[in-house]
Each structure stands twice: as C-alpha cells, then as structure tokens.
Amino acid sequence: MLSAVSLLLLSILSFASHHSLSYAAPTTNDPCPPYEAFSRSRSNKNLSPGRHQLPLQRPVERCRKFPSPALEKTITRLRDKIADPDLFRLFENSYPNTLDTAVLWTGFAARDASAPDSSDVFDEDLAFVITGDINAMWLRDSANQILSYLPLLEPSESPKTIAALFRGVINLQSRYIKISPYCHAFQPPPESNIALGTNHAYFLNKVNPPYDRSKTFDCKWELDSLASFLQISSEYHKSTGDMRPFTRYSWVQTVKVILDAVEAMRAATYTSDGHIAPSGYTMTGQTNRATETTSNDGLGNPVKWTGMIRSTFRPSDDATIHQFLIPSNMMFARCLEAASAIMAKINSEEAKNLTDRMRTMAGEIRAGIAKYGVVHHPQFGSIFAFEVDGYGSHNFMDDANLPSLLSATMMGFVSPHDEVYLNTRLFALSEENPYWAKGPVLNAIGGPHLGPGRGWPLASIVRILTSLDGTGEEAKAEIMAILNTTDGLGLIHESITSHNVKDWTRPW
C-alpha cells in the first residue's frame, strides 16, 4: 500500500501532467458548468480551515464523469492521514480530477462483422479520456492520468470499474496506434457519438504520412506516446494478471505496428553511399514558433545510426533540436522490456518473434544511450545529455515534461544510486540547466514550451519522487512550494513565473 504522501504525489503528478481540462459542452439538460470557468473561482465553495483557506474544487456529484466507490473510500481514509488541512484539500481536489472531469465516455467497441468471431469484438472495453479543453485524447497524457489510479486497481470484469477503465484506455489506444502510429492525439471514437474536434493546425502543417482528421486530431511524432501505451499495458498486467486485453483483441498486432514504425525512425539521415535515406515521418508547419516546425523540409537535423530512435517532437509538443531524445529513448527501452513479459506469455510463433524483437531493440537502445548519450560536463562530470545526434553534438538541458532526465529513476531505467544519474540530477536542478527557473516564488525546471523564467510544479513533484534525502527536508520544501503557489485556488497550475505567484498558466 502506498503511503499517504506517495499517493498524494502520484495524484498531483497525474493531475499536473495533463493539459487544461473541461467538461463536454453542456446540453440543455446538463447545467454542469465548464470546469475551466468553475476552477478559476473561490466563490460559494467550502474552504479548508488551514492558512490558505483553499476551496473545494470538485464538481457536484451529478456532474462527475466516472464515479468510483474505491476512489471515495481512499479520500475518506486519507482525511485523517494528511494532517495539514490545506495539503489534504490539494489532494482532495487533485486525485479525483481525471475521473471527475476527463473520462468523457466509456463503453464497448461496435460489433465488427469482419472479425473471425464478432462476439469477441463486442465486449471490448473502450474509454475516451480527454487531455484538454477539447474533445481529443493524447496517448501520453491519457496513460499518465489513468496510471495514477494504480493503487485502486483490482481485477474485475465488470464495467464502470477502475479495471475496465484501464482496459478501455489500452484498447482505444491500440486502435488509435494502428490508425496513425506516428500521431499523438486522436478524435473521439464513433461509438461515443461525441462531436469531432477541429484542429486548425491540420491546415497549416504538412505531415507525411498524411492522416485522416476525422480520426486523428493532431500528428506530432513523439516517441514517448508509443512508450506510454506499452507502459499502461504492462502496469495493468502486472497489477491484475489479466491477459484478456492482450490476447482477445489486437494488442499483438499493435505492438508489431509500433516496432515497424520505430524501426523506420532509427535510420541515419544518409545511406552508406551518401543518398538521403527515407524517413518514416516528416513534418513542416507554417508558424512563428521555431518549436512548432522542423528543419530540412521536415527531416529534422541530420543524425547517424546509434541504435536509438529519432523523435521529431518532445513530450512538451516542442520540436527536438537533435533527434535522439534521451529521456524518450530511456522510457521506450524500459517499456519495451516490461511489455515483452506480456508478449512472452502469448503462445504463438508471431508473439515469440515479437518478444525477441522487443528485447533486442531495447538492448540496442540502451547501448546507444551508454555510448552516445553520456557526455562530459565541465562542472558535473559524466551526465546524460538531453538530446544527441550521433555526430558528437549534444544538448545540455532538462525539461519539466515527462519523460525527463530527472525522471529516469522513476521509469526504472537506472538505479537511483547510478553515478551518471546523480550527476545529471544535480545538473538539472541547478542554474546550469538553461530552463531552471529561479526566484522567490518557485525554483523548478521549466521548458521552452512556455519559455524561460517559468517553473513547472510537475518538475517539483518529480524532484520529490526521485529524492534520496533521508531527512525528508527536500521533499517537504517542494511540497510546501507547490502548496504555496496555487494562488488561493487549491489547484496545481501548469507553470508559474518564478517571481510572481499570480502569473500562472492554466488554473489546473
């Protein structure tokens, strides 16, 4: 059982890692206010009895999207475990937020008469979990949001349970990946009858392979998106032992699609005879932001073969400078290893071959990181670079978004005591990191997505979860910094200007 503090941090981690959320547009029979507006106000809300007097920010019961008795029992149980009333209010607002506001629809896949046994398809759980104030589902974010409920996950075949929610996300992500493996955000499934979202970037960006905007909302190739599918798959299996999502539907085929897609993004820019090698994905955008497009007509900056996988974009949705993004390669290698344990249990020749491919590729990525991703820093010694190209160029920085270099131990890629990681952690949490935001309000890692000088509470939470400080002082200081930067709303903002507590982005 996780401790109260650990559960608090996991809940806030998930809460802070997704974008601004809202309800679906209310109908005449649904007076529930959009959460975007609801969350910005303290008026007419129950206030915590602590120094900050934080408002209760949960929607009323009839407006909550996915009721969970297990969730409510957990909140009740921890009421007496978290002594600070303001800190408990932060937990009370944060932990239920995905279930309250973001699980827009759950149901079953439509019967597919073309399937060998159509009854097998009809009972396939689906769950559409929105990422932002639009009706679209990001692979990475939906996985992170639902993974915070691992402590509540118990085996169950019943619908409307946490187990069904996990299966629904796995199954819907599996469908999405087969539609567009290089894309990261998707439209509601037809079964939901939710109106499709409009993304004007579709008309400004040139993406190859092209995508169907009735199925795909946005298409940035981010390696961690596919890693997130493998992660939620392996965590569900590890917690429940349930093999149904992996043998009954098309999980095996999805993994094959993933392996084929990433293999095409491992190639060097040049062939052995000097020609430009084909790329699995290219993208250019009409934009005034350098982070929203790529160089060399969509190919990105040149790379050499390293065994690693190119990622055109970071988990922040910003373009990479050097395409071998080390945190994402770390995550993908680790998630390949974990998911291969599922594949190894499936009794077929195809599954055996895929297991071998997964484990071989994970080993090659690890070798590439060790050879090209560890670089000497003049102050900190050997550290993990953020990005490399195989030619010797590297980018020294870390970003708040996950996966990050700071989170390498959280994802299980290295030991918390690994010397290179510890050096990297010192670097990332210092002014040598160009995206370290320093000031009287918050000292934390930020990133180019919102620019210098803005710290992200998400990074503060990762700092706590990776701390080896036996006294607990580092964790305590970061928790209090997060609590002190809600601007009286009792919610975790996306970012905060390090010198002005009232200058924040997104209310939660």
Short mmCIF file of C-alpha atoms in Angstrom, two decimals:
data_model
loop_
_atom_site.label_atom_id
_atom_site.label_comp_id
_atom_site.label_asym_id
_atom_site.label_seq_id
_atom_site.Cartn_x
_atom_site.Cartn_y
_atom_site.Cartn_z
CA MET A 1 0.00 0.00 0.00
CA LEU A 2 1.38 3.41 -0.89
CA SER A 3 1.89 5.91 1.91
CA ALA A 4 -0.39 8.93 2.15
CA VAL A 5 2.35 11.23 0.89
CA SER A 6 3.22 8.93 -2.01
CA LEU A 7 -0.41 8.71 -3.06
CA LEU A 8 -0.71 12.48 -2.79
CA LEU A 9 2.31 12.96 -5.03
CA LEU A 10 1.18 10.41 -7.60
CA SER A 11 -2.21 12.06 -7.77
CA ILE A 12 -0.74 15.51 -8.24
CA LEU A 13 1.76 14.14 -10.76
CA SER A 14 -1.07 12.86 -12.93
CA PHE A 15 -3.12 15.97 -12.26
CA ALA A 16 -0.29 18.26 -13.31
CA SER A 17 0.77 16.26 -16.35
CA HIS A 18 -2.36 16.75 -18.37
CA HIS A 19 -3.42 19.90 -20.13
CA SER A 20 -6.27 22.21 -19.18
CA LEU A 21 -9.46 20.19 -18.93
CA SER A 22 -13.17 20.83 -19.26
CA TYR A 23 -16.44 19.04 -19.49
CA ALA A 24 -18.05 18.31 -22.78
CA ALA A 25 -20.25 21.19 -23.88
CA PRO A 26 -23.33 21.19 -21.59
CA THR A 27 -26.68 20.39 -23.11
CA THR A 28 -29.95 21.99 -22.09
CA ASN A 29 -30.46 19.09 -19.66
CA ASP A 30 -26.93 19.34 -18.26
CA PRO A 31 -26.32 22.56 -16.32
CA CYS A 32 -22.86 21.48 -15.17
CA PRO A 33 -20.52 24.45 -15.68
CA PRO A 34 -17.37 24.05 -17.80
CA TYR A 35 -14.58 23.16 -15.40
CA GLU A 36 -12.33 25.80 -16.95
CA ALA A 37 -14.61 28.51 -15.55
CA PHE A 38 -15.55 26.61 -12.39
CA SER A 39 -11.91 26.10 -11.37
CA ARG A 40 -10.98 29.79 -11.56
CA SER A 41 -13.30 30.83 -8.75
CA ARG A 42 -13.29 30.59 -4.94
CA SER A 43 -16.84 31.90 -4.62
CA ASN A 44 -19.51 29.89 -2.82
CA LYS A 45 -17.21 26.95 -2.14
CA ASN A 46 -16.28 25.13 1.03
CA LEU A 47 -12.89 26.42 2.25
CA SER A 48 -10.24 24.41 4.06
CA PRO A 49 -9.60 25.51 7.67
CA GLY A 50 -5.87 26.00 7.08
CA ARG A 51 -3.83 29.13 6.48
CA HIS A 52 -4.54 29.17 2.74
CA GLN A 53 -8.30 28.51 3.04
CA LEU A 54 -8.36 26.57 -0.22
CA PRO A 55 -11.73 25.97 -1.92
CA LEU A 56 -13.16 22.56 -2.68
CA GLN A 57 -12.84 22.28 -6.47
CA ARG A 58 -14.66 19.01 -7.13
CA PRO A 59 -17.77 19.15 -9.29
CA VAL A 60 -21.03 18.25 -7.57
CA GLU A 61 -21.78 14.53 -7.68
CA ARG A 62 -24.22 14.66 -10.60
CA CYS A 63 -21.53 16.36 -12.72
CA ARG A 64 -18.76 13.84 -12.06
CA LYS A 65 -17.94 11.79 -15.13
CA PHE A 66 -16.75 8.47 -13.70
CA PRO A 67 -17.92 7.75 -10.12
CA SER A 68 -15.72 5.32 -8.22
CA PRO A 69 -16.51 3.94 -4.74
CA ALA A 70 -12.86 2.91 -4.38
CA LEU A 71 -11.79 6.50 -5.01
CA GLU A 72 -14.20 7.91 -2.44
CA LYS A 73 -13.05 5.38 0.18
CA THR A 74 -9.44 6.40 -0.44
CA ILE A 75 -10.23 10.09 0.01
CA THR A 76 -12.09 9.33 3.25
CA ARG A 77 -9.26 7.12 4.53
CA LEU A 78 -6.61 9.77 3.91
CA ARG A 79 -8.58 12.57 5.51
CA ASP A 80 -7.07 11.62 8.87
CA LYS A 81 -3.66 10.69 7.41
CA ILE A 82 -2.80 14.11 5.91
CA ALA A 83 -2.74 16.42 8.92
CA ASP A 84 -2.36 19.75 7.13
CA PRO A 85 -5.90 20.74 6.05
CA ASP A 86 -4.64 22.74 3.08
CA LEU A 87 -2.49 19.86 1.88
CA PHE A 88 -5.41 17.48 2.22
CA ARG A 89 -7.58 19.88 0.23
CA LEU A 90 -4.94 19.88 -2.52
CA PHE A 91 -5.13 16.08 -2.56
CA GLU A 92 -8.93 16.13 -2.42
CA ASN A 93 -9.03 18.41 -5.45
CA SER A 94 -6.27 16.66 -7.39
CA TYR A 95 -6.70 12.92 -7.04
CA PRO A 96 -10.28 12.63 -8.33
CA ASN A 97 -9.84 15.19 -11.10
CA THR A 98 -9.36 12.81 -14.02
CA LEU A 99 -12.33 10.68 -13.03
CA ASP A 100 -14.44 13.73 -12.26
CA THR A 101 -13.73 15.73 -15.40
CA ALA A 102 -11.71 13.88 -18.05
CA VAL A 103 -13.27 10.45 -18.58
CA LEU A 104 -15.68 11.75 -21.18
CA TRP A 105 -17.04 8.37 -22.30
CA THR A 106 -16.75 4.67 -21.55
CA GLY A 107 -18.41 1.85 -23.45
CA PHE A 108 -17.73 -1.03 -25.78
CA ALA A 109 -16.42 -1.39 -29.31
CA ALA A 110 -19.04 -1.73 -32.01
CA ARG A 111 -19.57 -5.23 -33.32
CA ASP A 112 -17.29 -5.92 -36.27
CA ALA A 113 -18.84 -8.44 -38.64
CA SER A 114 -15.49 -8.86 -40.42
CA ALA A 115 -13.82 -10.21 -37.29
CA PRO A 116 -13.33 -14.01 -37.12
CA ASP A 117 -15.58 -14.09 -34.07
CA SER A 118 -17.61 -10.90 -33.90
CA SER A 119 -18.74 -11.62 -30.35
CA ASP A 120 -15.11 -11.22 -29.26
CA VAL A 121 -15.12 -7.65 -30.50
CA PHE A 122 -18.43 -6.61 -28.99
CA ASP A 123 -17.23 -6.86 -25.37
CA GLU A 124 -14.06 -4.81 -25.91
CA ASP A 125 -13.90 -2.02 -23.30
CA LEU A 126 -13.19 1.47 -24.63
CA ALA A 127 -12.52 4.66 -22.65
CA PHE A 128 -12.14 8.13 -24.13
CA VAL A 129 -10.10 10.31 -21.78
CA ILE A 130 -9.67 13.92 -22.81
CA THR A 131 -6.45 15.81 -22.36
CA GLY A 132 -7.57 19.39 -22.67
CA ASP A 133 -10.40 21.76 -23.21
CA ILE A 134 -11.09 19.99 -26.49
CA ASN A 135 -12.57 16.57 -27.09
CA ALA A 136 -9.33 14.85 -28.05
CA MET A 137 -7.27 12.10 -26.43
CA TRP A 138 -3.48 12.27 -26.18
CA LEU A 139 -1.76 8.88 -25.86
CA ARG A 140 0.81 10.01 -23.30
CA ASP A 141 -1.49 12.11 -21.19
CA SER A 142 -4.37 9.66 -21.02
CA ALA A 143 -1.96 6.94 -19.91
CA ASN A 144 -0.44 9.17 -17.21
CA GLN A 145 -3.84 10.29 -16.00
CA ILE A 146 -5.16 6.76 -15.57
CA LEU A 147 -1.91 5.33 -14.17
CA SER A 148 -2.38 7.46 -11.05
CA TYR A 149 -5.18 5.07 -10.10
CA LEU A 150 -2.90 2.02 -9.94
CA PRO A 151 -3.31 1.90 -6.13
CA LEU A 152 -7.06 1.41 -6.69
CA LEU A 153 -6.72 -1.17 -9.47
CA GLU A 154 -8.12 -4.63 -8.69
CA PRO A 155 -9.00 -7.43 -11.11
CA SER A 156 -12.59 -7.12 -12.31
CA GLU A 157 -14.50 -7.99 -15.45
CA SER A 158 -17.31 -5.59 -14.57
CA PRO A 159 -17.84 -2.35 -16.49
CA LYS A 160 -17.57 1.02 -14.74
CA THR A 161 -14.68 -0.20 -12.60
CA ILE A 162 -11.11 1.04 -12.47
CA ALA A 163 -10.04 -2.19 -14.18
CA ALA A 164 -12.49 -1.57 -17.02
CA LEU A 165 -11.19 1.98 -17.31
CA PHE A 166 -7.61 0.72 -17.70
CA ARG A 167 -8.72 -1.82 -20.30
CA GLY A 168 -10.70 0.84 -22.11
CA VAL A 169 -7.69 3.12 -22.42
CA ILE A 170 -5.44 0.25 -23.56
CA ASN A 171 -7.94 -0.92 -26.17
CA LEU A 172 -8.71 2.53 -27.55
CA GLN A 173 -5.04 3.47 -27.69
CA SER A 174 -4.40 0.22 -29.53
CA ARG A 175 -6.99 1.21 -32.13
CA TYR A 176 -5.52 4.70 -32.46
CA ILE A 177 -1.95 3.48 -32.93
CA LYS A 178 -2.97 1.17 -35.75
CA ILE A 179 -4.71 4.14 -37.42
CA SER A 180 -1.71 6.52 -37.22
CA PRO A 181 1.35 5.22 -35.34
CA TYR A 182 3.26 8.49 -35.71
CA CYS A 183 0.44 10.63 -34.31
CA HIS A 184 -0.13 11.57 -30.69
CA ALA A 185 -3.69 12.93 -30.34
CA PHE A 186 -6.96 11.44 -31.56
CA GLN A 187 -10.63 12.15 -32.12
CA PRO A 188 -13.48 10.56 -30.13
CA PRO A 189 -14.37 7.03 -31.26
CA PRO A 190 -17.54 6.76 -33.38
CA GLU A 191 -19.19 4.63 -30.67
CA SER A 192 -19.17 7.62 -28.29
CA ASN A 193 -21.28 9.91 -30.50
CA ILE A 194 -19.12 12.80 -29.27
CA ALA A 195 -18.66 15.59 -31.79
CA LEU A 196 -15.29 15.69 -33.53
CA GLY A 197 -12.87 18.46 -32.58
CA THR A 198 -11.39 20.90 -35.08
CA ASN A 199 -7.65 21.47 -35.09
CA HIS A 200 -6.61 24.34 -37.36
CA ALA A 201 -3.02 23.05 -37.30
CA TYR A 202 -4.18 20.46 -39.83
CA PHE A 203 -4.41 23.21 -42.44
CA LEU A 204 -1.02 24.71 -41.50
CA ASN A 205 1.10 21.57 -41.21
CA LYS A 206 2.40 19.25 -43.89
CA VAL A 207 2.72 15.77 -42.43
CA ASN A 208 3.89 12.60 -44.11
CA PRO A 209 2.37 10.06 -43.91
CA PRO A 210 -0.84 12.08 -44.13
CA TYR A 211 -3.59 11.45 -41.61
CA ASP A 212 -7.38 11.39 -41.57
CA ARG A 213 -8.57 14.30 -39.43
CA SER A 214 -11.88 12.55 -38.75
CA LYS A 215 -9.88 10.01 -36.72
CA THR A 216 -6.69 11.84 -35.74
CA PHE A 217 -6.72 15.21 -34.01
CA ASP A 218 -3.03 16.13 -34.30
CA CYS A 219 0.06 14.39 -35.58
CA LYS A 220 3.41 15.07 -33.94
CA TRP A 221 5.82 12.16 -33.82
CA GLU A 222 6.70 11.80 -30.13
CA LEU A 223 8.37 8.54 -29.20
CA ASP A 224 7.06 8.66 -25.65
CA SER A 225 3.48 8.39 -26.93
CA LEU A 226 4.07 4.80 -28.04
CA ALA A 227 6.07 4.10 -24.88
CA SER A 228 3.05 5.22 -22.84
CA PHE A 229 0.87 2.57 -24.47
CA LEU A 230 3.41 -0.11 -23.56
CA GLN A 231 3.68 1.30 -20.05
CA ILE A 232 -0.03 1.26 -19.23
CA SER A 233 -0.28 -2.21 -20.77
CA SER A 234 2.49 -3.64 -18.60
CA GLU A 235 1.32 -1.89 -15.42
CA TYR A 236 -2.22 -3.22 -15.88
CA HIS A 237 -0.94 -6.74 -16.45
CA LYS A 238 1.48 -6.59 -13.52
CA SER A 239 -1.29 -5.43 -11.17
CA THR A 240 -4.06 -7.77 -12.29
CA GLY A 241 -2.51 -10.73 -14.12
CA ASP A 242 -5.30 -10.29 -16.67
CA MET A 243 -4.26 -11.32 -20.19
CA ARG A 244 -7.60 -10.59 -21.88
CA PRO A 245 -6.69 -7.19 -23.38
CA PHE A 246 -3.56 -8.75 -24.85
CA THR A 247 -4.91 -11.99 -26.30
CA ARG A 248 -8.60 -11.38 -27.03
CA TYR A 249 -8.26 -8.32 -29.25
CA SER A 250 -5.46 -6.87 -31.40
CA TRP A 251 -2.74 -5.92 -28.91
CA VAL A 252 -0.16 -8.19 -30.58
CA GLN A 253 -0.79 -6.55 -33.96
CA THR A 254 -0.48 -3.11 -32.38
CA VAL A 255 2.92 -3.95 -30.92
CA LYS A 256 4.04 -5.09 -34.36
CA VAL A 257 2.86 -1.76 -35.81
CA ILE A 258 4.84 0.04 -33.09
CA LEU A 259 8.03 -1.90 -33.79
CA ASP A 260 7.77 -1.34 -37.53
CA ALA A 261 7.11 2.38 -37.04
CA VAL A 262 10.03 2.99 -34.70
CA GLU A 263 12.37 0.88 -36.84
CA ALA A 264 11.80 3.32 -39.69
CA MET A 265 12.83 6.14 -37.35
CA ARG A 266 16.14 4.55 -36.34
CA ALA A 267 17.73 5.07 -39.73
CA ALA A 268 20.59 7.52 -40.22
CA THR A 269 19.97 10.55 -42.41
CA TYR A 270 22.40 9.31 -45.08
CA THR A 271 22.68 5.90 -46.69
CA SER A 272 26.08 4.23 -47.00
CA ASP A 273 26.52 5.70 -50.50
CA GLY A 274 25.56 9.22 -49.43
CA HIS A 275 21.95 9.40 -50.53
CA ILE A 276 19.25 10.80 -48.25
CA ALA A 277 17.56 7.86 -46.55
CA PRO A 278 13.76 7.68 -46.47
CA SER A 279 12.15 8.75 -43.20
CA GLY A 280 9.10 7.14 -41.63
CA TYR A 281 7.76 10.57 -40.66
CA THR A 282 8.33 14.14 -41.79
CA MET A 283 6.59 17.35 -40.78
CA THR A 284 6.76 21.06 -41.56
CA GLY A 285 4.49 23.75 -40.16
CA GLN A 286 3.51 27.29 -41.04
CA THR A 287 4.20 29.01 -37.73
CA ASN A 288 6.01 31.85 -36.00
CA ARG A 289 7.35 29.47 -33.34
CA ALA A 290 10.52 27.52 -34.09
CA THR A 291 9.35 24.74 -31.76
CA GLU A 292 6.31 24.04 -33.97
CA THR A 293 8.19 23.00 -37.11
CA THR A 294 11.35 21.21 -38.20
CA SER A 295 14.41 21.89 -40.33
CA ASN A 296 15.43 20.40 -43.68
CA ASP A 297 11.93 20.23 -45.14
CA GLY A 298 10.61 18.08 -42.34
CA LEU A 299 13.54 15.68 -41.95
CA GLY A 300 15.00 17.46 -38.93
CA ASN A 301 18.70 17.87 -38.25
CA PRO A 302 20.90 15.02 -39.56
CA VAL A 303 21.68 12.00 -37.39
CA LYS A 304 23.94 8.96 -37.55
CA TRP A 305 22.95 5.40 -36.67
CA THR A 306 23.17 4.90 -32.90
CA GLY A 307 20.65 2.16 -32.18
CA MET A 308 18.34 4.79 -30.70
CA ILE A 309 15.07 6.08 -32.19
CA ARG A 310 14.55 9.56 -33.57
CA SER A 311 11.77 11.65 -32.03
CA THR A 312 10.74 14.68 -34.06
CA PHE A 313 8.98 16.22 -31.07
CA ARG A 314 9.41 16.19 -27.31
CA PRO A 315 6.68 15.26 -24.80
CA SER A 316 6.10 19.01 -24.42
CA ASP A 317 5.00 19.00 -28.10
CA ASP A 318 8.08 21.12 -28.94
CA ALA A 319 10.39 20.11 -31.78
CA THR A 320 13.67 18.44 -30.88
CA ILE A 321 16.98 20.05 -31.83
CA HIS A 322 18.92 16.78 -32.03
CA GLN A 323 16.52 13.96 -32.77
CA PHE A 324 17.82 11.31 -30.40
CA LEU A 325 15.86 12.48 -27.38
CA ILE A 326 17.47 10.63 -24.49
CA PRO A 327 14.59 10.64 -21.93
CA SER A 328 12.15 9.27 -24.51
CA ASN A 329 14.60 6.59 -25.60
CA MET A 330 15.11 5.65 -21.96
CA MET A 331 11.37 5.30 -21.47
CA PHE A 332 10.84 3.36 -24.68
CA ALA A 333 13.61 0.88 -23.89
CA ARG A 334 12.30 0.29 -20.37
CA CYS A 335 8.70 -0.08 -21.55
CA LEU A 336 9.75 -2.49 -24.30
CA GLU A 337 11.41 -4.66 -21.67
CA ALA A 338 8.36 -4.58 -19.41
CA ALA A 339 5.83 -5.24 -22.18
CA SER A 340 7.92 -8.09 -23.59
CA ALA A 341 6.97 -10.04 -20.45
CA ILE A 342 3.34 -9.93 -21.65
CA MET A 343 4.28 -10.92 -25.18
CA ALA A 344 6.33 -13.85 -23.88
CA LYS A 345 3.21 -15.33 -22.29
CA ILE A 346 1.30 -15.44 -25.58
CA ASN A 347 1.58 -18.83 -27.21
CA SER A 348 2.19 -18.16 -30.89
CA GLU A 349 5.14 -18.03 -33.26
CA GLU A 350 4.38 -14.39 -34.04
CA ALA A 351 4.43 -13.48 -30.35
CA LYS A 352 7.73 -15.32 -29.87
CA ASN A 353 9.30 -13.39 -32.73
CA LEU A 354 7.94 -10.10 -31.42
CA THR A 355 9.29 -10.86 -27.94
CA ASP A 356 12.75 -11.32 -29.43
CA ARG A 357 12.44 -8.10 -31.44
CA MET A 358 11.33 -6.12 -28.39
CA ARG A 359 14.17 -7.33 -26.21
CA THR A 360 16.81 -6.93 -28.92
CA MET A 361 15.69 -3.39 -29.70
CA ALA A 362 15.63 -2.44 -26.01
CA GLY A 363 19.20 -3.67 -25.65
CA GLU A 364 20.35 -1.73 -28.70
CA ILE A 365 18.74 1.46 -27.40
CA ARG A 366 20.40 1.02 -24.02
CA ALA A 367 23.76 0.51 -25.75
CA GLY A 368 23.19 3.65 -27.84
CA ILE A 369 22.41 5.73 -24.77
CA ALA A 370 25.50 4.45 -22.99
CA LYS A 371 27.74 5.20 -26.00
CA TYR A 372 26.31 8.47 -27.29
CA GLY A 373 24.06 9.81 -24.54
CA VAL A 374 26.57 10.10 -21.70
CA VAL A 375 28.63 13.27 -22.17
CA HIS A 376 31.21 15.04 -20.01
CA HIS A 377 30.01 18.27 -18.42
CA PRO A 378 32.75 20.67 -17.21
CA GLN A 379 31.10 21.12 -13.80
CA PHE A 380 29.20 17.89 -13.12
CA GLY A 381 31.30 15.27 -14.91
CA SER A 382 29.58 12.49 -16.83
CA ILE A 383 25.87 13.23 -17.26
CA PHE A 384 23.06 12.20 -19.59
CA ALA A 385 22.59 14.68 -22.41
CA PHE A 386 19.01 15.70 -23.22
CA GLU A 387 19.45 15.20 -26.97
CA VAL A 388 22.24 13.94 -29.23
CA ASP A 389 22.71 13.33 -32.95
CA GLY A 390 25.37 10.63 -33.10
CA TYR A 391 27.89 13.05 -34.63
CA GLY A 392 29.03 14.36 -31.26
CA SER A 393 26.59 17.26 -30.95
CA HIS A 394 24.54 17.32 -27.75
CA ASN A 395 22.03 19.47 -25.91
CA PHE A 396 22.58 20.05 -22.19
CA MET A 397 19.19 20.81 -20.59
CA ASP A 398 16.22 19.18 -18.96
CA ASP A 399 12.51 19.88 -19.42
CA ALA A 400 9.67 19.62 -16.91
CA ASN A 401 7.53 17.41 -19.12
CA LEU A 402 7.67 13.64 -18.72
CA PRO A 403 9.69 11.69 -19.55
CA SER A 404 12.57 13.87 -18.44
CA LEU A 405 16.15 13.17 -17.44
CA LEU A 406 15.13 13.84 -13.84
CA SER A 407 12.53 11.06 -14.08
CA ALA A 408 14.97 8.37 -15.31
CA THR A 409 14.83 6.51 -11.99
CA MET A 410 11.03 6.80 -11.77
CA MET A 411 10.69 4.99 -15.08
CA GLY A 412 13.09 2.29 -13.89
CA PHE A 413 15.76 2.92 -16.49
CA VAL A 414 18.60 3.36 -13.98
CA SER A 415 19.16 2.84 -10.28
CA PRO A 416 18.55 5.85 -8.01
CA HIS A 417 22.20 5.44 -6.98
CA ASP A 418 23.61 5.42 -10.52
CA GLU A 419 26.53 7.87 -10.60
CA VAL A 420 25.71 9.32 -14.03
CA TYR A 421 22.09 9.83 -12.99
CA LEU A 422 23.05 11.53 -9.72
CA ASN A 423 25.36 13.89 -11.63
CA THR A 424 22.54 14.54 -14.10
CA ARG A 425 20.11 15.26 -11.28
CA LEU A 426 22.47 17.83 -9.78
CA PHE A 427 22.81 19.46 -13.19
CA ALA A 428 19.07 19.50 -13.92
CA LEU A 429 18.31 21.15 -10.57
CA SER A 430 20.94 23.86 -11.00
CA GLU A 431 21.37 27.14 -12.83
CA GLU A 432 23.50 25.27 -15.36
CA ASN A 433 20.24 23.91 -16.76
CA PRO A 434 19.11 26.68 -19.14
CA TYR A 435 15.47 26.02 -18.23
CA TRP A 436 15.90 26.24 -14.47
CA ALA A 437 13.53 28.93 -13.17
CA LYS A 438 14.84 30.69 -10.07
CA GLY A 439 13.03 33.18 -7.89
CA PRO A 440 11.29 33.88 -4.56
CA VAL A 441 8.06 32.11 -5.61
CA LEU A 442 9.19 28.82 -7.14
CA ASN A 443 12.51 27.25 -8.05
CA ALA A 444 11.87 24.49 -10.56
CA ILE A 445 12.60 23.16 -14.02
CA GLY A 446 10.55 24.69 -16.84
CA GLY A 447 10.98 24.42 -20.58
CA PRO A 448 10.74 26.16 -23.95
CA HIS A 449 7.04 25.35 -24.33
CA LEU A 450 6.18 28.40 -22.20
CA GLY A 451 9.62 29.98 -22.13
CA PRO A 452 12.33 30.85 -19.60
CA GLY A 453 11.53 32.06 -16.11
CA ARG A 454 8.53 29.79 -15.55
CA GLY A 455 8.81 26.86 -13.17
CA TRP A 456 6.53 23.86 -13.54
CA PRO A 457 5.15 22.22 -10.37
CA LEU A 458 5.24 18.95 -12.30
CA ALA A 459 9.03 19.09 -12.14
CA SER A 460 8.90 19.80 -8.40
CA ILE A 461 6.85 16.65 -7.91
CA VAL A 462 9.35 14.58 -9.90
CA ARG A 463 12.10 16.08 -7.77
CA ILE A 464 10.32 14.79 -4.66
CA LEU A 465 9.74 11.34 -6.10
CA THR A 466 13.43 10.99 -7.06
CA SER A 467 14.88 12.41 -3.84
CA LEU A 468 17.35 10.40 -1.81
CA ASP A 469 17.33 12.89 1.05
CA GLY A 470 16.85 10.70 4.11
CA THR A 471 15.83 13.67 6.25
CA GLY A 472 12.82 14.41 4.09
CA GLU A 473 13.69 18.12 4.01
CA GLU A 474 13.97 18.28 0.22
CA ALA A 475 10.53 16.71 -0.21
CA LYS A 476 8.98 18.89 2.48
CA ALA A 477 10.34 22.07 0.91
CA GLU A 478 9.00 21.13 -2.52
CA ILE A 479 5.58 20.13 -1.20
CA MET A 480 5.25 23.46 0.58
CA ALA A 481 6.39 25.32 -2.55
CA ILE A 482 3.62 23.61 -4.53
CA LEU A 483 1.06 24.33 -1.82
CA ASN A 484 2.11 27.99 -1.70
CA THR A 485 1.74 28.55 -5.45
CA THR A 486 -1.92 27.70 -6.09
CA ASP A 487 -2.86 31.41 -5.89
CA GLY A 488 -5.64 30.51 -3.49
CA LEU A 489 -7.38 28.11 -5.88
CA GLY A 490 -6.20 24.83 -4.37
CA LEU A 491 -5.18 23.55 -7.80
CA ILE A 492 -1.85 22.81 -9.48
CA HIS A 493 -1.05 25.26 -12.24
CA GLU A 494 0.80 24.27 -15.38
CA SER A 495 3.56 26.83 -14.75
CA ILE A 496 4.24 29.81 -12.51
CA THR A 497 6.51 32.78 -13.07
CA SER A 498 9.26 32.35 -10.50
CA HIS A 499 8.88 35.94 -9.30
CA ASN A 500 5.09 36.38 -9.33
CA VAL A 501 2.69 33.88 -7.78
CA LYS A 502 -0.24 35.41 -9.67
CA ASP A 503 1.33 34.96 -13.09
CA TRP A 504 0.49 31.36 -13.90
CA THR A 505 -0.76 29.36 -16.87
CA ARG A 506 -3.85 27.19 -16.72
CA PRO A 507 -5.82 27.10 -13.49
CA TRP A 508 -5.07 23.40 -13.04
#
